[in-house]
Amino acid sequence: MNKQTKQALIFVAILLAILAVFQFADIGSPKTKESTITEIKQLVQDKKVSEIRVKGSKIEARVDGEVLIAYIEKSAQLSDYQITPDNVNIVVEDPDKGSLLPNLLTIFLPFLLIAGFLYFMLKSATGSNMRAMDFGRSKAQLYLGKHKISFADVAGAEEAKQELEEVVEFLRYPEKFRRLGAEIPKGVLLVGPPGTGKTLIARAVAGEAGVPFFSVSASEFVEMFVGVGAARTRDIFAKAKRNAPSIMFIDELDAIGRQRGSGLGGSHDEREQTLNQILVEMDGFNPGTKVVVMAATNRPDVLDPALLRPGRFDRRVMLDLPNKKERKAIFEVHLKNKPVDKTVNAEKIAQGTAGFSGADIKNVANEAAIFAARQNKKTISQNDLNWAVEKVFLGPERRSKVLSEKEKEITAYHEAGHAIVGHILPGTDPIHKISVVSRGMALGFTWSVPLEDLHLSSKEKFEDQIAQMLAGRVAEEIQFNSITTGASNDLKNATKIARDMVTRYGMSDEIGPMTLGEKEELIFLGKELAEHKTYSEKSAALIDQEVSDIINEAKKRAYQVLAKHKKMLKQIAEKLLKEETIEGEDFARL
């Protein structure tokens, strides 16, 4: 219930109470009845009247607990009507003097009602104005001491933490640096893929320094009204300065920090005004202001150069996807407060989760806990974690998606083809699992896991990967003399790798070591909507020919491997049809 509703209910309750006073004020009074002066005269003569009250022209006669009311002329007296009561108590009251409470209520109640109505009207109008003014106020969340996070809660990212230790030192002991003429960094830009812990590490910096932490999403600055973004920018910077020393964190900076004037048909004016205000505010910091602006983005390439110059975002801290050692540490952090079986091997799980971000690992730990709870287990086992890894990486199982026997057989040979070529060619990763159980949009899958984290890929590795991708389609041709749509995603990925080999990595003997084509991004209309050709039509035809040659050569290699191991292809496909899933160790033994 909001405040205005509560006030309205209170007002209605008071009004009802006043009406109740009017209604029940005379509950204890005798019952009244209209009468005539003649009837009262007769009752007096019969000595049935115990008391008579005279209020001007109003006569009240009390008879056996009942009050009879009659009226006489204003100038008349009881004796004029030959009413001469004996042994009757007669009370004469001033007609102008009545009960105090009813008189007061009669006078003031209309004014109270009008005043109450005006009050709520003004209150409503003021509330509307305040809500309108709230558009210019920042929606930043302030974290003071609640849920304090330190660097100990951030597993991995050791280099990033070392870089940010200086910011913590600046905020804790500013005089130590000022004595030598050093200035506190005005801005720190955290750069990395989604889920790598940019927001978490920013909060950890605030927790380590023991200062207020203001967090806001860049998209919250922009509204439909012009000037709101700039007003909110001024508001959050003012709050941060009032609470200095403090940290102000802007998440997804690229939402408002994109390069100005680069949108199709002109960029969004409101975004540009907001960005201009941020630049002005950061320039407005004097050297003594103990406010550090931290921002996070996974697209530093689209940011306006004015944001990245020294004096604004002085530091750029990179947060990459965690390596095997860091993944193990992150798993241990997220499993720390969960009941885990003693047989759980965090290192083995980290081995099979190459390419997972910190957010993915957190999700795996949570999914494992949910799965164990559904099974009524008391602890989380290694199998629960393996199941969770598969769900996060491949999607949920879809056992309800029933395939015909023919489709299931085609899928089994398709996945067996991927697995055999992936096992034999040296440039592919070891097979972790093969299955014909539908997951996500796939009818089946062959899951390969690298033995170590790789940062470079060779031409030979790309060629082997393309051959493995095409092996499913080749296996269908060998066994059924036909092809299906099941290889559509394989063809898409293989074509992309082949084209990148030619146009980006210079791995074509015909074209040579050069990059062809530049991606153009229309900033406010999405990602890579156009590609600027820096080559002729003749070169374009040559690129297409080279891509085709790479794919056809890879297909030939896959065909040679599967034709040579046709017996093994049939054996693995039949095992898949029977068991639905083959683990990597069992496959290697086959």
mmCIF file with all atom_site columns, C-alpha atoms in Angstrom, residues 165-179 184 208-210 245:
data_model
loop_
_atom_site.group_PDB
_atom_site.id
_atom_site.type_symbol
_atom_site.label_atom_id
_atom_site.label_alt_id
_atom_site.label_comp_id
_atom_site.label_asym_id
_atom_site.label_entity_id
_atom_site.label_seq_id
_atom_site.pdbx_PDB_ins_code
_atom_site.Cartn_x
_atom_site.Cartn_y
_atom_site.Cartn_z
_atom_site.occupancy
_atom_site.B_iso_or_equiv
_atom_site.pdbx_formal_charge
_atom_site.auth_seq_id
_atom_site.auth_comp_id
_atom_site.auth_asym_id
_atom_site.auth_atom_id
_atom_site.pdbx_PDB_model_num
ATOM 1  C CA . GLU A 1 165 ? 45.293 -2.425 -6.001 1.00 0.00 ? 165 GLU A CA 1
ATOM 2  C CA . GLU A 1 166 ? 46.757 0.977  -6.897 1.00 0.00 ? 166 GLU A CA 1
ATOM 3  C CA . VAL A 1 167 ? 43.269 2.495  -7.045 1.00 0.00 ? 167 VAL A CA 1
ATOM 4  C CA . VAL A 1 168 ? 42.537 1.036  -3.604 1.00 0.00 ? 168 VAL A CA 1
ATOM 5  C CA . GLU A 1 169 ? 45.773 2.529  -2.262 1.00 0.00 ? 169 GLU A CA 1
ATOM 6  C CA . PHE A 1 170 ? 44.883 5.931  -3.750 1.00 0.00 ? 170 PHE A CA 1
ATOM 7  C CA . LEU A 1 171 ? 41.506 5.908  -2.010 1.00 0.00 ? 171 LEU A CA 1
ATOM 8  C CA . ARG A 1 172 ? 42.888 4.640  1.304  1.00 0.00 ? 172 ARG A CA 1
ATOM 9  C CA . TYR A 1 173 ? 46.054 6.691  1.583  1.00 0.00 ? 173 TYR A CA 1
ATOM 10 C CA . PRO A 1 174 ? 45.820 9.644  -0.833 1.00 0.00 ? 174 PRO A CA 1
ATOM 11 C CA . GLU A 1 175 ? 48.465 11.698 0.988  1.00 0.00 ? 175 GLU A CA 1
ATOM 12 C CA . LYS A 1 176 ? 51.065 9.004  0.310  1.00 0.00 ? 176 LYS A CA 1
ATOM 13 C CA . PHE A 1 177 ? 50.758 9.736  -3.427 1.00 0.00 ? 177 PHE A CA 1
ATOM 14 C CA . ARG A 1 178 ? 50.077 13.480 -3.271 1.00 0.00 ? 178 ARG A CA 1
ATOM 15 C CA . ARG A 1 179 ? 53.311 13.958 -1.399 1.00 0.00 ? 179 ARG A CA 1
ATOM 16 C CA . ILE A 1 184 ? 44.418 9.783  -8.426 1.00 0.00 ? 184 ILE A CA 1
ATOM 17 C CA . GLU A 1 208 ? 38.762 -3.127 -0.241 1.00 0.00 ? 208 GLU A CA 1
ATOM 18 C CA . ALA A 1 209 ? 38.955 0.669  -0.077 1.00 0.00 ? 209 ALA A CA 1
ATOM 19 C CA . GLY A 1 210 ? 35.984 0.890  2.325  1.00 0.00 ? 210 GLY A CA 1
ATOM 20 C CA . PRO A 1 245 ? 35.914 9.314  -1.336 1.00 0.00 ? 245 PRO A CA 1
#
